[in-house]
Amino acid sequence: LSGGMDSATLAYRARDAGYDLYCLHFNYGQRTERKELQCARTIARLLGVRELLEIDLTYLSRFGGSSLTDHRLPVDSYNPAREGIPNTYVPFRNANLLAIATSFAESREADAIFIGVQSHDYSGYPDCRPGFIHAFQRVIDLGTREGTSIRLITPFINMTKQEILAEGLRLGVPYDQTWSCYQDEEAACGVCGACHFRRSAFAALGLTDPLPYRRGP
């Protein structure tokens, strides 16, 4: 539960499917961690989750290699002509998150792990692709005790941001209590990839994003 648009929608989707919610929030040294944590706590409270654990993964900021964790690197603005992986990619982050989530799930005898990877992440982030998810399911199956059955559930993996937003509106997700911007915490920058896809989703549905932005589309 990062506090972002996708993870909040995912939590509401899981509750709607009948799951009891045990949530993890990861601090990996990202620029907007203060705001993300605030939003995650709010969403958890509104959902009445069974447990919200805040996990320190700031070793990822010591590794660097991403503009989200290394403040010497400027955050890439959205560029439709960009080729290759944007510098907002945190090296192998989702493998770290899913490994910890698997430990948590097994310790709680949980049935499933939900992660909000989705289609717009494919071209940039290798650890959001279906092949990675399928491989990690195999890791879970091989690496947990006999008799354990934990499904890795990715309901958004073939959905666009617009489709995710439409689902969230149906579920009553309070998007004014979520945060997506990669670089600012008081008002969203309006130009990073996360801001672009979020605002485009609202616009495609004829809606105005409730968050404040420093810069126009």
mmCIF file with all atom_site columns, N, CA and C in Angstrom, residues 80-136:
data_model
loop_
_atom_site.group_PDB
_atom_site.id
_atom_site.type_symbol
_atom_site.label_atom_id
_atom_site.label_alt_id
_atom_site.label_comp_id
_atom_site.label_asym_id
_atom_site.label_entity_id
_atom_site.label_seq_id
_atom_site.pdbx_PDB_ins_code
_atom_site.Cartn_x
_atom_site.Cartn_y
_atom_site.Cartn_z
_atom_site.occupancy
_atom_site.B_iso_or_equiv
_atom_site.pdbx_formal_charge
_atom_site.auth_seq_id
_atom_site.auth_comp_id
_atom_site.auth_asym_id
_atom_site.auth_atom_id
_atom_site.pdbx_PDB_model_num
ATOM 1   N N  . PRO A 1 80  ? 6.934  11.038  -24.553 1.00 0.00 ? 80  PRO A N  1
ATOM 2   C CA . PRO A 1 80  ? 6.393  9.920   -25.332 1.00 0.00 ? 80  PRO A CA 1
ATOM 3   C C  . PRO A 1 80  ? 7.386  9.343   -26.329 1.00 0.00 ? 80  PRO A C  1
ATOM 4   N N  . ALA A 1 81  ? 8.418  10.111  -26.657 1.00 0.00 ? 81  ALA A N  1
ATOM 5   C CA . ALA A 1 81  ? 9.416  9.630   -27.615 1.00 0.00 ? 81  ALA A CA 1
ATOM 6   C C  . ALA A 1 81  ? 10.594 8.945   -26.934 1.00 0.00 ? 81  ALA A C  1
ATOM 7   N N  . ARG A 1 82  ? 10.557 8.871   -25.615 1.00 0.00 ? 82  ARG A N  1
ATOM 8   C CA . ARG A 1 82  ? 11.677 8.279   -24.891 1.00 0.00 ? 82  ARG A CA 1
ATOM 9   C C  . ARG A 1 82  ? 11.861 6.812   -25.257 1.00 0.00 ? 82  ARG A C  1
ATOM 10  N N  . GLU A 1 83  ? 13.096 6.400   -25.350 1.00 0.00 ? 83  GLU A N  1
ATOM 11  C CA . GLU A 1 83  ? 13.433 4.998   -25.550 1.00 0.00 ? 83  GLU A CA 1
ATOM 12  C C  . GLU A 1 83  ? 14.225 4.496   -24.352 1.00 0.00 ? 83  GLU A C  1
ATOM 13  N N  . GLY A 1 84  ? 14.023 3.256   -24.001 1.00 0.00 ? 84  GLY A N  1
ATOM 14  C CA . GLY A 1 84  ? 14.750 2.690   -22.877 1.00 0.00 ? 84  GLY A CA 1
ATOM 15  C C  . GLY A 1 84  ? 14.036 2.919   -21.562 1.00 0.00 ? 84  GLY A C  1
ATOM 16  N N  . ILE A 1 85  ? 14.703 2.549   -20.494 1.00 0.00 ? 85  ILE A N  1
ATOM 17  C CA . ILE A 1 85  ? 14.123 2.595   -19.156 1.00 0.00 ? 85  ILE A CA 1
ATOM 18  C C  . ILE A 1 85  ? 14.298 3.993   -18.568 1.00 0.00 ? 85  ILE A C  1
ATOM 19  N N  . PRO A 1 86  ? 13.236 4.612   -18.043 1.00 0.00 ? 86  PRO A N  1
ATOM 20  C CA . PRO A 1 86  ? 13.379 5.942   -17.435 1.00 0.00 ? 86  PRO A CA 1
ATOM 21  C C  . PRO A 1 86  ? 14.176 5.864   -16.147 1.00 0.00 ? 86  PRO A C  1
ATOM 22  N N  . ASN A 1 87  ? 14.746 7.008   -15.739 1.00 0.00 ? 87  ASN A N  1
ATOM 23  C CA . ASN A 1 87  ? 15.602 6.972   -14.547 1.00 0.00 ? 87  ASN A CA 1
ATOM 24  C C  . ASN A 1 87  ? 14.812 6.889   -13.251 1.00 0.00 ? 87  ASN A C  1
ATOM 25  N N  . THR A 1 88  ? 13.487 6.828   -13.340 1.00 0.00 ? 88  THR A N  1
ATOM 26  C CA . THR A 1 88  ? 12.658 6.609   -12.149 1.00 0.00 ? 88  THR A CA 1
ATOM 27  C C  . THR A 1 88  ? 12.570 5.125   -11.780 1.00 0.00 ? 88  THR A C  1
ATOM 28  N N  . TYR A 1 89  ? 13.106 4.261   -12.616 1.00 0.00 ? 89  TYR A N  1
ATOM 29  C CA . TYR A 1 89  ? 13.159 2.838   -12.293 1.00 0.00 ? 89  TYR A CA 1
ATOM 30  C C  . TYR A 1 89  ? 14.121 2.616   -11.135 1.00 0.00 ? 89  TYR A C  1
ATOM 31  N N  . VAL A 1 90  ? 13.656 1.943   -10.086 1.00 0.00 ? 90  VAL A N  1
ATOM 32  C CA . VAL A 1 90  ? 14.492 1.567   -8.945  1.00 0.00 ? 90  VAL A CA 1
ATOM 33  C C  . VAL A 1 90  ? 14.950 0.132   -9.163  1.00 0.00 ? 90  VAL A C  1
ATOM 34  N N  . PRO A 1 91  ? 16.249 -0.112  -9.323  1.00 0.00 ? 91  PRO A N  1
ATOM 35  C CA . PRO A 1 91  ? 16.723 -1.424  -9.741  1.00 0.00 ? 91  PRO A CA 1
ATOM 36  C C  . PRO A 1 91  ? 16.172 -2.591  -8.906  1.00 0.00 ? 91  PRO A C  1
ATOM 37  N N  . PHE A 1 92  ? 15.425 -3.447  -9.587  1.00 0.00 ? 92  PHE A N  1
ATOM 38  C CA . PHE A 1 92  ? 14.901 -4.707  -9.034  1.00 0.00 ? 92  PHE A CA 1
ATOM 39  C C  . PHE A 1 92  ? 14.037 -4.492  -7.783  1.00 0.00 ? 92  PHE A C  1
ATOM 40  N N  . ARG A 1 93  ? 13.405 -3.322  -7.703  1.00 0.00 ? 93  ARG A N  1
ATOM 41  C CA . ARG A 1 93  ? 12.627 -2.986  -6.505  1.00 0.00 ? 93  ARG A CA 1
ATOM 42  C C  . ARG A 1 93  ? 11.525 -3.987  -6.217  1.00 0.00 ? 93  ARG A C  1
ATOM 43  N N  . ASN A 1 94  ? 10.750 -4.342  -7.245  1.00 0.00 ? 94  ASN A N  1
ATOM 44  C CA . ASN A 1 94  ? 9.587  -5.187  -6.980  1.00 0.00 ? 94  ASN A CA 1
ATOM 45  C C  . ASN A 1 94  ? 9.969  -6.565  -6.488  1.00 0.00 ? 94  ASN A C  1
ATOM 46  N N  . ALA A 1 95  ? 11.143 -7.053  -6.862  1.00 0.00 ? 95  ALA A N  1
ATOM 47  C CA . ALA A 1 95  ? 11.598 -8.338  -6.322  1.00 0.00 ? 95  ALA A CA 1
ATOM 48  C C  . ALA A 1 95  ? 11.841 -8.218  -4.822  1.00 0.00 ? 95  ALA A C  1
ATOM 49  N N  . ASN A 1 96  ? 12.425 -7.096  -4.400  1.00 0.00 ? 96  ASN A N  1
ATOM 50  C CA . ASN A 1 96  ? 12.618 -6.860  -2.973  1.00 0.00 ? 96  ASN A CA 1
ATOM 51  C C  . ASN A 1 96  ? 11.275 -6.797  -2.243  1.00 0.00 ? 96  ASN A C  1
ATOM 52  N N  . LEU A 1 97  ? 10.328 -6.040  -2.820  1.00 0.00 ? 97  LEU A N  1
ATOM 53  C CA . LEU A 1 97  ? 9.018  -5.874  -2.172  1.00 0.00 ? 97  LEU A CA 1
ATOM 54  C C  . LEU A 1 97  ? 8.272  -7.200  -2.091  1.00 0.00 ? 97  LEU A C  1
ATOM 55  N N  . LEU A 1 98  ? 8.305  -7.964  -3.180  1.00 0.00 ? 98  LEU A N  1
ATOM 56  C CA . LEU A 1 98  ? 7.560  -9.217  -3.196  1.00 0.00 ? 98  LEU A CA 1
ATOM 57  C C  . LEU A 1 98  ? 8.189  -10.274 -2.295  1.00 0.00 ? 98  LEU A C  1
ATOM 58  N N  . ALA A 1 99  ? 9.505  -10.255 -2.160  1.00 0.00 ? 99  ALA A N  1
ATOM 59  C CA . ALA A 1 99  ? 10.148 -11.200 -1.243  1.00 0.00 ? 99  ALA A CA 1
ATOM 60  C C  . ALA A 1 99  ? 9.684  -10.946 0.190   1.00 0.00 ? 99  ALA A C  1
ATOM 61  N N  . ILE A 1 100 ? 9.650  -9.673  0.577   1.00 0.00 ? 100 ILE A N  1
ATOM 62  C CA . ILE A 1 100 ? 9.200  -9.336  1.929   1.00 0.00 ? 100 ILE A CA 1
ATOM 63  C C  . ILE A 1 100 ? 7.718  -9.643  2.091   1.00 0.00 ? 100 ILE A C  1
ATOM 64  N N  . ALA A 1 101 ? 6.922  -9.320  1.053   1.00 0.00 ? 101 ALA A N  1
ATOM 65  C CA . ALA A 1 101 ? 5.488  -9.611  1.111   1.00 0.00 ? 101 ALA A CA 1
ATOM 66  C C  . ALA A 1 101 ? 5.232  -11.108 1.243   1.00 0.00 ? 101 ALA A C  1
ATOM 67  N N  . THR A 1 102 ? 6.070  -11.923 0.617   1.00 0.00 ? 102 THR A N  1
ATOM 68  C CA . THR A 1 102 ? 5.917  -13.375 0.737   1.00 0.00 ? 102 THR A CA 1
ATOM 69  C C  . THR A 1 102 ? 6.197  -13.837 2.162   1.00 0.00 ? 102 THR A C  1
ATOM 70  N N  . SER A 1 103 ? 7.242  -13.313 2.770   1.00 0.00 ? 103 SER A N  1
ATOM 71  C CA . SER A 1 103 ? 7.517  -13.648 4.172   1.00 0.00 ? 103 SER A CA 1
ATOM 72  C C  . SER A 1 103 ? 6.351  -13.259 5.073   1.00 0.00 ? 103 SER A C  1
ATOM 73  N N  . PHE A 1 104 ? 5.824  -12.060 4.834   1.00 0.00 ? 104 PHE A N  1
ATOM 74  C CA . PHE A 1 104 ? 4.694  -11.559 5.621   1.00 0.00 ? 104 PHE A CA 1
ATOM 75  C C  . PHE A 1 104 ? 3.474  -12.453 5.413   1.00 0.00 ? 104 PHE A C  1
ATOM 76  N N  . ALA A 1 105 ? 3.171  -12.765 4.144   1.00 0.00 ? 105 ALA A N  1
ATOM 77  C CA . ALA A 1 105 ? 1.997  -13.577 3.842   1.00 0.00 ? 105 ALA A CA 1
ATOM 78  C C  . ALA A 1 105 ? 2.107  -14.967 4.455   1.00 0.00 ? 105 ALA A C  1
ATOM 79  N N  . GLU A 1 106 ? 3.287  -15.569 4.345   1.00 0.00 ? 106 GLU A N  1
ATOM 80  C CA . GLU A 1 106 ? 3.441  -16.912 4.900   1.00 0.00 ? 106 GLU A CA 1
ATOM 81  C C  . GLU A 1 106 ? 3.316  -16.897 6.418   1.00 0.00 ? 106 GLU A C  1
ATOM 82  N N  . SER A 1 107 ? 3.852  -15.865 7.055   1.00 0.00 ? 107 SER A N  1
ATOM 83  C CA . SER A 1 107 ? 3.771  -15.781 8.515   1.00 0.00 ? 107 SER A CA 1
ATOM 84  C C  . SER A 1 107 ? 2.341  -15.581 9.007   1.00 0.00 ? 107 SER A C  1
ATOM 85  N N  . ARG A 1 108 ? 1.488  -14.985 8.160   1.00 0.00 ? 108 ARG A N  1
ATOM 86  C CA . ARG A 1 108 ? 0.084  -14.736 8.530   1.00 0.00 ? 108 ARG A CA 1
ATOM 87  C C  . ARG A 1 108 ? -0.851 -15.798 7.958   1.00 0.00 ? 108 ARG A C  1
ATOM 88  N N  . GLU A 1 109 ? -0.279 -16.814 7.289   1.00 0.00 ? 109 GLU A N  1
ATOM 89  C CA . GLU A 1 109 ? -1.054 -17.859 6.633   1.00 0.00 ? 109 GLU A CA 1
ATOM 90  C C  . GLU A 1 109 ? -2.057 -17.251 5.652   1.00 0.00 ? 109 GLU A C  1
ATOM 91  N N  . ALA A 1 110 ? -1.585 -16.271 4.899   1.00 0.00 ? 110 ALA A N  1
ATOM 92  C CA . ALA A 1 110 ? -2.427 -15.571 3.946   1.00 0.00 ? 110 ALA A CA 1
ATOM 93  C C  . ALA A 1 110 ? -2.587 -16.373 2.658   1.00 0.00 ? 110 ALA A C  1
ATOM 94  N N  . ASP A 1 111 ? -3.650 -16.077 1.938   1.00 0.00 ? 111 ASP A N  1
ATOM 95  C CA . ASP A 1 111 ? -3.959 -16.780 0.690   1.00 0.00 ? 111 ASP A CA 1
ATOM 96  C C  . ASP A 1 111 ? -3.369 -16.109 -0.534  1.00 0.00 ? 111 ASP A C  1
ATOM 97  N N  . ALA A 1 112 ? -3.107 -14.800 -0.445  1.00 0.00 ? 112 ALA A N  1
ATOM 98  C CA . ALA A 1 112 ? -2.756 -14.074 -1.665  1.00 0.00 ? 112 ALA A CA 1
ATOM 99  C C  . ALA A 1 112 ? -1.914 -12.848 -1.346  1.00 0.00 ? 112 ALA A C  1
ATOM 100 N N  . ILE A 1 113 ? -1.141 -12.444 -2.343  1.00 0.00 ? 113 ILE A N  1
ATOM 101 C CA . ILE A 1 113 ? -0.423 -11.175 -2.332  1.00 0.00 ? 113 ILE A CA 1
ATOM 102 C C  . ILE A 1 113 ? -0.925 -10.380 -3.534  1.00 0.00 ? 113 ILE A C  1
ATOM 103 N N  . PHE A 1 114 ? -1.395 -9.176  -3.285  1.00 0.00 ? 114 PHE A N  1
ATOM 104 C CA . PHE A 1 114 ? -1.843 -8.294  -4.364  1.00 0.00 ? 114 PHE A CA 1
ATOM 105 C C  . PHE A 1 114 ? -0.755 -7.265  -4.656  1.00 0.00 ? 114 PHE A C  1
ATOM 106 N N  . ILE A 1 115 ? -0.444 -7.081  -5.939  1.00 0.00 ? 115 ILE A N  1
ATOM 107 C CA . ILE A 1 115 ? 0.498  -6.034  -6.348  1.00 0.00 ? 115 ILE A CA 1
ATOM 108 C C  . ILE A 1 115 ? -0.089 -5.339  -7.572  1.00 0.00 ? 115 ILE A C  1
ATOM 109 N N  . GLY A 1 116 ? 0.027  -4.013  -7.603  1.00 0.00 ? 116 GLY A N  1
ATOM 110 C CA . GLY A 1 116 ? -0.688 -3.219  -8.590  1.00 0.00 ? 116 GLY A CA 1
ATOM 111 C C  . GLY A 1 116 ? 0.069  -2.912  -9.858  1.00 0.00 ? 116 GLY A C  1
ATOM 112 N N  . VAL A 1 117 ? 0.929  -3.797  -10.321 1.00 0.00 ? 117 VAL A N  1
ATOM 113 C CA . VAL A 1 117 ? 1.606  -3.559  -11.599 1.00 0.00 ? 117 VAL A CA 1
ATOM 114 C C  . VAL A 1 117 ? 0.562  -3.470  -12.703 1.00 0.00 ? 117 VAL A C  1
ATOM 115 N N  . GLN A 1 118 ? 0.827  -2.605  -13.697 1.00 0.00 ? 118 GLN A N  1
ATOM 116 C CA . GLN A 1 118 ? -0.166 -2.394  -14.745 1.00 0.00 ? 118 GLN A CA 1
ATOM 117 C C  . GLN A 1 118 ? 0.495  -2.066  -16.074 1.00 0.00 ? 118 GLN A C  1
ATOM 118 N N  . SER A 1 119 ? -0.313 -2.016  -17.114 1.00 0.00 ? 119 SER A N  1
ATOM 119 C CA . SER A 1 119 ? 0.208  -2.083  -18.472 1.00 0.00 ? 119 SER A CA 1
ATOM 120 C C  . SER A 1 119 ? 1.122  -0.931  -18.849 1.00 0.00 ? 119 SER A C  1
ATOM 121 N N  . HIS A 1 120 ? 0.905  0.273   -18.342 1.00 0.00 ? 120 HIS A N  1
ATOM 122 C CA . HIS A 1 120 ? 1.753  1.396   -18.724 1.00 0.00 ? 120 HIS A CA 1
ATOM 123 C C  . HIS A 1 120 ? 3.179  1.245   -18.200 1.00 0.00 ? 120 HIS A C  1
ATOM 124 N N  . ASP A 1 121 ? 3.394  0.323   -17.258 1.00 0.00 ? 121 ASP A N  1
ATOM 125 C CA . ASP A 1 121 ? 4.734  0.134   -16.710 1.00 0.00 ? 121 ASP A CA 1
ATOM 126 C C  . ASP A 1 121 ? 5.595  -0.795  -17.574 1.00 0.00 ? 121 ASP A C  1
ATOM 127 N N  . TYR A 1 122 ? 5.000  -1.524  -18.508 1.00 0.00 ? 122 TYR A N  1
ATOM 128 C CA . TYR A 1 122 ? 5.749  -2.552  -19.225 1.00 0.00 ? 122 TYR A CA 1
ATOM 129 C C  . TYR A 1 122 ? 6.993  -2.004  -19.915 1.00 0.00 ? 122 TYR A C  1
ATOM 130 N N  . SER A 1 123 ? 6.820  -0.906  -20.690 1.00 0.00 ? 123 SER A N  1
ATOM 131 C CA . SER A 1 123 ? 7.913  -0.441  -21.535 1.00 0.00 ? 123 SER A CA 1
ATOM 132 C C  . SER A 1 123 ? 9.086  0.081   -20.727 1.00 0.00 ? 123 SER A C  1
ATOM 133 N N  . GLY A 1 124 ? 8.820  0.532   -19.503 1.00 0.00 ? 124 GLY A N  1
ATOM 134 C CA . GLY A 1 124 ? 9.882  1.119   -18.722 1.00 0.00 ? 124 GLY A CA 1
ATOM 135 C C  . GLY A 1 124 ? 10.450 0.211   -17.653 1.00 0.00 ? 124 GLY A C  1
ATOM 136 N N  . TYR A 1 125 ? 9.594  -0.466  -16.936 1.00 0.00 ? 125 TYR A N  1
ATOM 137 C CA . TYR A 1 125 ? 10.025 -1.176  -15.733 1.00 0.00 ? 125 TYR A CA 1
ATOM 138 C C  . TYR A 1 125 ? 9.993  -2.685  -15.943 1.00 0.00 ? 125 TYR A C  1
ATOM 139 N N  . PRO A 1 126 ? 11.144 -3.327  -16.032 1.00 0.00 ? 126 PRO A N  1
ATOM 140 C CA . PRO A 1 126 ? 11.169 -4.769  -16.302 1.00 0.00 ? 126 PRO A CA 1
ATOM 141 C C  . PRO A 1 126 ? 10.538 -5.606  -15.201 1.00 0.00 ? 126 PRO A C  1
ATOM 142 N N  . ASP A 1 127 ? 10.525 -5.102  -13.966 1.00 0.00 ? 127 ASP A N  1
ATOM 143 C CA . ASP A 1 127 ? 9.944  -5.873  -12.868 1.00 0.00 ? 127 ASP A CA 1
ATOM 144 C C  . ASP A 1 127 ? 8.441  -5.642  -12.719 1.00 0.00 ? 127 ASP A C  1
ATOM 145 N N  . CYS A 1 128 ? 7.806  -5.117  -13.787 1.00 0.00 ? 128 CYS A N  1
ATOM 146 C CA . CYS A 1 128 ? 6.348  -4.988  -13.840 1.00 0.00 ? 128 CYS A CA 1
ATOM 147 C C  . CYS A 1 128 ? 5.749  -5.846  -14.953 1.00 0.00 ? 128 CYS A C  1
ATOM 148 N N  . ARG A 1 129 ? 6.581  -6.562  -15.671 1.00 0.00 ? 129 ARG A N  1
ATOM 149 C CA . ARG A 1 129 ? 6.107  -7.311  -16.829 1.00 0.00 ? 129 ARG A CA 1
ATOM 150 C C  . ARG A 1 129 ? 5.495  -8.650  -16.422 1.00 0.00 ? 129 ARG A C  1
ATOM 151 N N  . PRO A 1 130 ? 4.568  -9.167  -17.228 1.00 0.00 ? 130 PRO A N  1
ATOM 152 C CA . PRO A 1 130 ? 3.935  -10.447 -16.893 1.00 0.00 ? 130 PRO A CA 1
ATOM 153 C C  . PRO A 1 130 ? 4.932  -11.576 -16.686 1.00 0.00 ? 130 PRO A C  1
ATOM 154 N N  . GLY A 1 131 ? 5.999  -11.624 -17.496 1.00 0.00 ? 131 GLY A N  1
ATOM 155 C CA . GLY A 1 131 ? 6.985  -12.686 -17.339 1.00 0.00 ? 131 GLY A CA 1
ATOM 156 C C  . GLY A 1 131 ? 7.637  -12.674 -15.971 1.00 0.00 ? 131 GLY A C  1
ATOM 157 N N  . PHE A 1 132 ? 7.912  -11.476 -15.452 1.00 0.00 ? 132 PHE A N  1
ATOM 158 C CA . PHE A 1 132 ? 8.497  -11.366 -14.112 1.00 0.00 ? 132 PHE A CA 1
ATOM 159 C C  . PHE A 1 132 ? 7.509  -11.874 -13.062 1.00 0.00 ? 132 PHE A C  1
ATOM 160 N N  . ILE A 1 133 ? 6.257  -11.485 -13.189 1.00 0.00 ? 133 ILE A N  1
ATOM 161 C CA . ILE A 1 133 ? 5.241  -11.906 -12.221 1.00 0.00 ? 133 ILE A CA 1
ATOM 162 C C  . ILE A 1 133 ? 5.093  -13.425 -12.244 1.00 0.00 ? 133 ILE A C  1
ATOM 163 N N  . HIS A 1 134 ? 5.034  -14.004 -13.419 1.00 0.00 ? 134 HIS A N  1
ATOM 164 C CA . HIS A 1 134 ? 4.911  -15.463 -13.523 1.00 0.00 ? 134 HIS A CA 1
ATOM 165 C C  . HIS A 1 134 ? 6.115  -16.160 -12.895 1.00 0.00 ? 134 HIS A C  1
ATOM 166 N N  . ALA A 1 135 ? 7.301  -15.610 -13.122 1.00 0.00 ? 135 ALA A N  1
ATOM 167 C CA . ALA A 1 135 ? 8.510  -16.205 -12.542 1.00 0.00 ? 135 ALA A CA 1
ATOM 168 C C  . ALA A 1 135 ? 8.498  -16.099 -11.023 1.00 0.00 ? 135 ALA A C  1
ATOM 169 N N  . PHE A 1 136 ? 8.003  -14.968 -10.513 1.00 0.00 ? 136 PHE A N  1
ATOM 170 C CA . PHE A 1 136 ? 8.008  -14.820 -9.055  1.00 0.00 ? 136 PHE A CA 1
ATOM 171 C C  . PHE A 1 136 ? 6.968  -15.730 -8.405  1.00 0.00 ? 136 PHE A C  1
#
